[in-house]
Tab-separated table of C-alpha atoms in Angstrom:
chain	number	residue	atom	x	y	z
J	1	UNK	CA	31.817	-14.106	95.756
J	2	UNK	CA	31.093	-17.830	95.369
J	3	UNK	CA	33.901	-20.200	94.467
J	4	UNK	CA	34.348	-21.031	90.935
J	5	UNK	CA	35.438	-24.277	89.277
J	6	UNK	CA	38.090	-24.481	86.594
J	7	UNK	CA	35.809	-23.347	83.912
J	8	UNK	CA	35.192	-20.193	85.829
J	9	UNK	CA	31.596	-21.168	86.454
J	10	UNK	CA	29.903	-20.728	89.808
J	11	UNK	CA	29.494	-24.088	91.576
J	12	UNK	CA	25.990	-25.336	91.343
J	13	UNK	CA	23.710	-24.101	94.086
J	14	UNK	CA	25.981	-21.194	94.969
J	15	UNK	CA	24.313	-17.748	94.498
J	16	UNK	CA	25.977	-14.488	94.145
J	17	UNK	CA	23.877	-11.448	95.053
J	18	UNK	CA	23.549	-9.328	92.071
J	19	UNK	CA	25.119	-5.760	92.177
J	20	UNK	CA	25.215	-3.522	89.101
J	21	UNK	CA	28.303	-1.426	88.817
J	22	UNK	CA	28.084	2.313	88.656
J	23	UNK	CA	29.253	2.364	85.112
J	24	UNK	CA	26.724	-0.035	84.073
J	25	UNK	CA	23.918	1.825	85.816
J	26	UNK	CA	24.969	4.932	84.059
J	27	UNK	CA	25.092	3.131	80.711
J	28	UNK	CA	21.605	1.879	81.262
J	29	UNK	CA	20.360	5.319	82.153
J	30	UNK	CA	21.792	6.742	79.012
J	31	UNK	CA	20.289	3.863	76.966
J	32	UNK	CA	16.851	4.608	78.509
J	33	UNK	CA	17.333	8.159	77.232
J	34	UNK	CA	17.825	6.715	73.740
J	35	UNK	CA	21.480	7.898	73.798
J	36	UNK	CA	22.851	6.547	70.625
J	37	UNK	CA	26.517	6.593	71.690
J	38	UNK	CA	25.524	4.402	74.699
J	39	UNK	CA	23.644	2.065	72.406
J	40	UNK	CA	26.746	1.749	70.248
J	41	UNK	CA	28.697	0.755	73.394
J	42	UNK	CA	26.304	-1.863	74.178
J	43	UNK	CA	26.325	-3.416	70.704
J	44	UNK	CA	30.203	-3.354	70.819
J	45	UNK	CA	30.308	-4.939	74.253
J	46	UNK	CA	27.616	-7.556	73.649
J	47	UNK	CA	27.299	-8.012	69.943
J	48	UNK	CA	29.765	-10.994	69.712
J	49	UNK	CA	27.940	-12.857	72.486
J	50	UNK	CA	24.648	-12.342	71.198
J	51	UNK	CA	25.568	-13.296	67.731
J	52	UNK	CA	27.492	-16.389	68.930
J	53	UNK	CA	24.378	-17.589	70.832
J	54	UNK	CA	21.971	-16.808	67.976
J	55	UNK	CA	24.353	-18.503	65.419
J	56	UNK	CA	24.622	-21.618	67.456
J	57	UNK	CA	20.894	-21.852	68.170
J	58	UNK	CA	19.878	-21.160	64.383
J	59	UNK	CA	22.806	-22.665	62.602
J	60	UNK	CA	22.715	-20.354	59.684
J	61	UNK	CA	24.922	-17.384	59.492
J	62	UNK	CA	22.659	-15.158	57.300
J	63	UNK	CA	19.683	-15.857	59.444
J	64	UNK	CA	21.717	-15.484	62.568
J	65	UNK	CA	22.909	-11.981	61.403
J	66	UNK	CA	19.342	-10.991	60.707
J	67	UNK	CA	18.140	-12.184	64.035
J	68	UNK	CA	20.925	-10.800	66.071
J	69	UNK	CA	20.234	-7.357	64.623
J	70	UNK	CA	16.536	-7.854	65.444
J	71	UNK	CA	17.744	-8.526	69.093
J	72	UNK	CA	19.436	-5.220	69.329
J	73	UNK	CA	16.544	-3.405	67.782
J	74	UNK	CA	14.393	-4.899	70.466
J	75	UNK	CA	16.694	-3.734	73.068
J	76	UNK	CA	16.715	-0.272	71.690
J	77	UNK	CA	12.887	-0.292	71.760
J	78	UNK	CA	12.260	-1.993	75.045
J	79	UNK	CA	15.031	-0.972	77.371
J	80	UNK	CA	12.608	0.810	79.465
J	81	UNK	CA	11.281	-2.472	80.634
J	82	UNK	CA	14.784	-3.452	82.015
J	83	UNK	CA	14.185	-3.182	85.822
J	84	UNK	CA	17.861	-3.947	86.976
J	85	UNK	CA	16.746	-7.002	88.829
J	86	UNK	CA	19.242	-9.113	86.732
J	87	UNK	CA	22.460	-8.411	84.883
J	88	UNK	CA	21.893	-6.462	81.837
J	89	UNK	CA	23.796	-9.118	79.808
J	90	UNK	CA	21.452	-11.700	81.205
J	91	UNK	CA	18.341	-9.610	80.116
J	92	UNK	CA	20.007	-9.220	76.679
J	93	UNK	CA	20.556	-13.090	76.356
J	94	UNK	CA	16.948	-13.539	77.431
J	95	UNK	CA	15.692	-11.390	74.639
J	96	UNK	CA	18.133	-13.245	72.230
J	97	UNK	CA	16.905	-16.532	73.446
J	98	UNK	CA	13.236	-15.646	72.990
J	99	UNK	CA	13.929	-14.424	69.495
J	100	UNK	CA	15.708	-17.614	68.715
J	101	UNK	CA	13.009	-19.933	70.020
J	102	UNK	CA	10.388	-17.925	67.969
J	103	UNK	CA	12.444	-18.037	64.788
J	104	UNK	CA	13.270	-21.898	65.253
J	105	UNK	CA	9.443	-22.572	65.458
J	106	UNK	CA	8.835	-20.360	62.449
J	107	UNK	CA	11.548	-22.073	60.518
J	108	UNK	CA	10.515	-25.568	61.447
J	109	UNK	CA	6.860	-24.555	60.324
J	110	UNK	CA	8.159	-23.191	57.077
J	111	UNK	CA	10.705	-26.062	56.613
J	112	UNK	CA	11.868	-24.908	53.292
J	113	UNK	CA	14.187	-26.808	51.011
J	114	UNK	CA	17.083	-24.408	51.773
J	115	UNK	CA	18.058	-26.159	54.891
J	116	UNK	CA	18.262	-24.724	58.447
J	117	UNK	CA	21.991	-24.983	58.833
J	118	UNK	CA	24.694	-23.207	56.821
J	119	UNK	CA	24.852	-26.417	54.853
J	120	UNK	CA	22.522	-28.883	53.204
J	121	UNK	CA	20.606	-31.372	55.277
J	122	UNK	CA	22.592	-34.497	55.854
J	123	UNK	CA	20.260	-36.701	53.886
J	124	UNK	CA	20.731	-34.403	50.874
J	125	UNK	CA	24.354	-34.521	51.246
J	126	UNK	CA	24.305	-38.220	51.314
J	127	UNK	CA	22.305	-38.285	48.182
J	128	UNK	CA	24.789	-35.905	46.519
J	129	UNK	CA	27.493	-38.441	47.396
J	130	UNK	CA	29.379	-36.097	49.664
J	131	UNK	CA	28.482	-37.169	53.150
J	132	UNK	CA	31.806	-36.550	54.772
J	133	UNK	CA	31.331	-38.072	58.242
J	134	UNK	CA	29.198	-41.174	57.601
J	135	UNK	CA	31.491	-44.007	56.804
J	136	UNK	CA	34.963	-44.167	58.055
J	137	UNK	CA	34.829	-42.380	61.401
J	138	UNK	CA	35.640	-43.823	64.838
J	139	UNK	CA	35.702	-40.994	67.152
J	140	UNK	CA	34.608	-37.445	66.186
J	141	UNK	CA	37.239	-35.693	68.331
J	142	UNK	CA	40.108	-37.586	66.823
J	143	UNK	CA	39.503	-38.042	63.216
J	144	UNK	CA	37.159	-35.353	62.021
J	145	UNK	CA	38.765	-32.139	60.738
J	146	UNK	CA	37.826	-29.129	62.919
J	147	UNK	CA	35.445	-27.808	60.181
J	148	UNK	CA	33.656	-31.026	59.767
J	149	UNK	CA	33.465	-31.513	63.541
J	150	UNK	CA	31.758	-28.149	63.791
J	151	UNK	CA	29.416	-28.875	61.124
J	152	UNK	CA	28.581	-32.197	62.696
J	153	UNK	CA	27.911	-30.658	66.224
J	154	UNK	CA	25.997	-27.893	64.732
J	155	UNK	CA	23.840	-30.524	62.918
J	156	UNK	CA	23.402	-32.434	66.282
J	157	UNK	CA	22.271	-29.197	67.908
J	158	UNK	CA	19.869	-28.552	64.983
J	159	UNK	CA	18.119	-31.901	65.721
J	160	UNK	CA	17.006	-30.671	69.118
J	161	UNK	CA	13.872	-28.749	69.858
J	162	UNK	CA	14.354	-25.065	70.750
J	163	UNK	CA	14.146	-25.662	74.527
J	164	UNK	CA	16.821	-28.368	74.709
J	165	UNK	CA	18.856	-26.469	72.085
J	166	UNK	CA	18.841	-23.381	74.219
J	167	UNK	CA	20.166	-25.278	77.242
J	168	UNK	CA	22.856	-27.055	75.360
J	169	UNK	CA	24.212	-23.855	73.835
J	170	UNK	CA	24.051	-21.914	77.012
J	171	UNK	CA	25.701	-24.395	79.070
J	172	UNK	CA	28.058	-26.326	76.857
J	173	UNK	CA	28.919	-23.852	74.332
J	174	UNK	CA	28.719	-20.474	75.949
J	175	UNK	CA	29.685	-21.917	79.343
J	176	UNK	CA	26.952	-20.063	81.509
J	177	UNK	CA	26.409	-21.053	85.050
J	178	UNK	CA	23.184	-22.805	85.920
J	179	UNK	CA	22.111	-19.693	87.858
J	180	UNK	CA	22.586	-17.541	84.725
J	181	UNK	CA	20.852	-20.166	82.625
J	182	UNK	CA	17.986	-20.137	84.898
J	183	UNK	CA	17.650	-16.321	84.431
J	184	UNK	CA	17.923	-16.559	80.808
J	185	UNK	CA	15.593	-19.478	80.300
J	186	UNK	CA	13.189	-18.796	83.166
J	187	UNK	CA	13.543	-22.367	84.543
J	188	UNK	CA	14.526	-23.714	87.867
J	189	UNK	CA	17.846	-25.443	88.301
J	190	UNK	CA	16.305	-28.952	88.642
J	191	UNK	CA	14.501	-28.630	85.492
J	192	UNK	CA	17.478	-27.204	83.630
J	193	UNK	CA	19.658	-29.995	84.732
J	194	UNK	CA	17.280	-32.846	83.781
J	195	UNK	CA	16.432	-31.202	80.374
J	196	UNK	CA	20.083	-30.514	79.758
J	197	UNK	CA	20.932	-34.253	80.370
J	198	UNK	CA	18.262	-35.359	77.958
J	199	UNK	CA	19.739	-32.901	75.376
J	200	UNK	CA	23.325	-34.133	75.917
J	201	UNK	CA	22.083	-37.823	75.621
J	202	UNK	CA	20.314	-36.880	72.337
J	203	UNK	CA	23.636	-35.369	71.054
J	204	UNK	CA	25.525	-38.305	72.136
J	205	UNK	CA	23.093	-40.667	70.281
J	206	UNK	CA	23.032	-38.496	67.264
J	207	UNK	CA	26.916	-38.521	67.060
J	208	UNK	CA	27.177	-42.265	67.763
J	209	UNK	CA	24.746	-42.890	64.929
J	210	UNK	CA	26.693	-40.670	62.515
J	211	UNK	CA	30.168	-41.700	63.372
J	212	UNK	CA	29.746	-45.482	63.599
E	1	UNK	CA	22.544	-50.356	89.395
E	2	UNK	CA	21.233	-50.951	85.832
E	3	UNK	CA	22.375	-49.267	82.510
E	4	UNK	CA	19.414	-46.818	82.605
E	5	UNK	CA	20.243	-45.760	86.248
E	6	UNK	CA	23.901	-45.386	85.259
E	7	UNK	CA	23.216	-43.178	82.094
E	8	UNK	CA	21.001	-40.938	84.169
E	9	UNK	CA	23.969	-39.968	86.293
E	10	UNK	CA	26.350	-39.157	83.411
E	11	UNK	CA	25.755	-35.415	83.330
E	12	UNK	CA	26.279	-34.972	87.102
E	13	UNK	CA	29.230	-37.320	87.063
E	14	UNK	CA	31.030	-35.444	84.098
E	15	UNK	CA	30.205	-31.983	85.609
E	16	UNK	CA	31.767	-33.065	88.964
E	17	UNK	CA	28.403	-32.728	90.706
E	18	UNK	CA	28.178	-36.320	91.815
E	19	UNK	CA	29.552	-37.237	95.161
E	20	UNK	CA	29.311	-39.717	97.916
E	21	UNK	CA	27.565	-42.958	97.661
E	22	UNK	CA	26.078	-42.016	94.140
E	23	UNK	CA	29.450	-41.558	92.581
E	24	UNK	CA	30.777	-44.691	94.293
E	25	UNK	CA	27.900	-46.821	93.081
E	26	UNK	CA	28.244	-45.353	89.523
E	27	UNK	CA	31.968	-46.085	89.417
E	28	UNK	CA	31.367	-49.638	90.774
E	29	UNK	CA	28.936	-50.195	87.901
E	30	UNK	CA	31.292	-48.776	85.449
E	31	UNK	CA	34.158	-51.134	86.485
E	32	UNK	CA	31.983	-54.024	85.554
E	33	UNK	CA	29.831	-52.832	82.681
E	34	UNK	CA	31.661	-52.311	79.434
E	35	UNK	CA	28.307	-51.048	77.631
E	36	UNK	CA	28.164	-48.148	80.107
E	37	UNK	CA	31.857	-47.380	79.906
E	38	UNK	CA	31.315	-47.112	76.120
E	39	UNK	CA	28.317	-44.994	76.581
E	40	UNK	CA	30.229	-42.721	79.075
E	41	UNK	CA	33.084	-42.331	76.601
E	42	UNK	CA	30.739	-41.317	73.932
E	43	UNK	CA	28.945	-38.961	76.236
E	44	UNK	CA	32.317	-37.317	77.081
E	45	UNK	CA	33.153	-37.084	73.341
E	46	UNK	CA	29.813	-35.399	72.621
E	47	UNK	CA	30.384	-32.735	75.355
E	48	UNK	CA	34.083	-32.326	74.193
E	49	UNK	CA	32.763	-31.589	70.656
E	50	UNK	CA	30.371	-29.034	71.916
E	51	UNK	CA	33.099	-27.391	73.923
E	52	UNK	CA	35.246	-27.097	70.808
E	53	UNK	CA	32.578	-25.015	68.971
E	54	UNK	CA	34.177	-21.710	68.662
E	55	UNK	CA	32.507	-18.528	69.511
E	56	UNK	CA	31.340	-16.938	66.360
E	57	UNK	CA	32.100	-13.254	66.304
E	58	UNK	CA	29.611	-10.789	64.940
E	59	UNK	CA	30.226	-10.034	61.301
E	60	UNK	CA	31.637	-6.813	60.015
E	61	UNK	CA	29.289	-3.993	59.509
E	62	UNK	CA	26.990	-5.467	62.195
E	63	UNK	CA	26.638	-1.981	64.187
E	64	UNK	CA	26.012	0.036	61.190
E	65	UNK	CA	23.185	-2.335	59.906
E	66	UNK	CA	21.483	-2.146	63.337
E	67	UNK	CA	21.754	1.543	63.185
E	68	UNK	CA	20.202	1.618	59.774
E	69	UNK	CA	17.273	-0.651	60.889
E	70	UNK	CA	16.585	1.621	63.791
E	71	UNK	CA	16.911	4.761	61.610
E	72	UNK	CA	14.337	3.296	59.192
E	73	UNK	CA	11.926	2.037	61.744
E	74	UNK	CA	12.030	5.320	63.793
E	75	UNK	CA	11.389	7.200	60.534
E	76	UNK	CA	14.721	9.020	60.954
E	77	UNK	CA	14.341	9.873	64.556
E	78	UNK	CA	17.365	7.996	65.720
E	79	UNK	CA	20.721	7.400	64.067
E	80	UNK	CA	20.176	9.916	61.293
E	81	UNK	CA	22.988	11.773	59.525
E	82	UNK	CA	24.317	14.697	61.526
E	83	UNK	CA	25.294	18.026	60.107
E	84	UNK	CA	29.090	18.468	60.423
E	85	UNK	CA	28.881	21.680	62.444
E	86	UNK	CA	25.465	21.927	63.931
E	87	UNK	CA	24.357	18.311	64.617
E	88	UNK	CA	20.991	17.331	63.535
E	89	UNK	CA	18.607	19.974	62.172
E	90	UNK	CA	16.852	21.294	65.346
E	91	UNK	CA	13.289	21.533	63.945
E	92	UNK	CA	11.978	22.909	67.163
E	93	UNK	CA	14.513	25.906	67.087
E	94	UNK	CA	13.864	26.441	63.519
E	95	UNK	CA	10.227	26.619	64.171
E	96	UNK	CA	10.658	29.031	67.218
E	97	UNK	CA	12.841	31.379	65.111
E	98	UNK	CA	10.425	31.299	62.182
E	99	UNK	CA	7.537	32.247	64.594
E	100	UNK	CA	9.682	35.106	66.171
E	101	UNK	CA	10.689	36.377	62.735
E	102	UNK	CA	6.970	36.328	61.593
E	103	UNK	CA	6.034	38.288	64.736
E	104	UNK	CA	8.745	40.825	64.329
E	105	UNK	CA	7.757	41.161	60.625
E	106	UNK	CA	4.209	41.628	61.589
E	107	UNK	CA	4.972	44.376	64.271
E	108	UNK	CA	7.141	46.253	61.818
E	109	UNK	CA	4.370	46.084	59.136
E	110	UNK	CA	1.882	47.333	61.748
E	111	UNK	CA	4.114	50.317	62.755
E	112	UNK	CA	4.774	51.162	59.194
E	113	UNK	CA	1.223	51.189	58.212
E	114	UNK	CA	-0.617	54.633	57.883
E	115	UNK	CA	-2.520	55.487	60.978
E	116	UNK	CA	-5.833	57.068	61.056
E	117	UNK	CA	-8.654	56.849	58.609
E	118	UNK	CA	-8.948	59.468	55.925
E	119	UNK	CA	-12.408	59.978	54.435
E	120	UNK	CA	-12.548	60.031	50.747
E	121	UNK	CA	-13.195	63.417	49.317
């Protein structure tokens, strides 16, 4: 087992050979036989993680609920394609990530007036005279209420394109290791690091603009 | 080191991945550059804000909704209602029993039928 840092992540560059537990192997085998109880176990075990990822990626609760359900329907349909070369949870997140990217592209094409996030777009809020974080804020982590901070962070994430958004959510929100992110996103570590840095800088710039 | 070069190292620096001469060079630059110190502070605040995003648990009724979707899409093949005592209706067994019953009925009818042919007077 590789050494872990304070956040429990594997240190960069350390690889741990993947071994599936007997219980997980059995669960997958039952799932491949379309065992409904096994599927229920999978949803109970991974539902929160998948929903959280989808919600942070999409930013809209109703949309996220619909999409997370779609992820598990896909899992039920395509579990035969799982080859046990990665962790089942990673495979699951990869499906979720692909669904999210497709949905983000679709939503950005559609770009309706309802807004992508749970709330109105910020320019509309400003027009409505209730832009809460524009004027009097010096530092987001000090002065904003938790809910407003969450909204602001979610808006900042929503400004990123789907690839950068995925990396930010996987690394800085879900706290996956670079190795796990590589398996989910299908990217080499170097690419992940450089894109993640660009995404973080974009978020920093967005927040700096909004909080000054 | 210029501002651009320093900013490029922020992620590695904050993640603790930067070591040796690179780290020393960045810290040396930070000690004399107020702009980069400000940028780094904002960078840390942004990451701190992301880290404070709470995990969003799946809503209540998440599993039943998925089950319903699979039920509908599989045209009732999966996650259908089960009979209390016998589980799902076993159509295969019902068909087999019907076939056997029809066979038995046919044989009984065959045996009960009059044998031989009588010519009409």
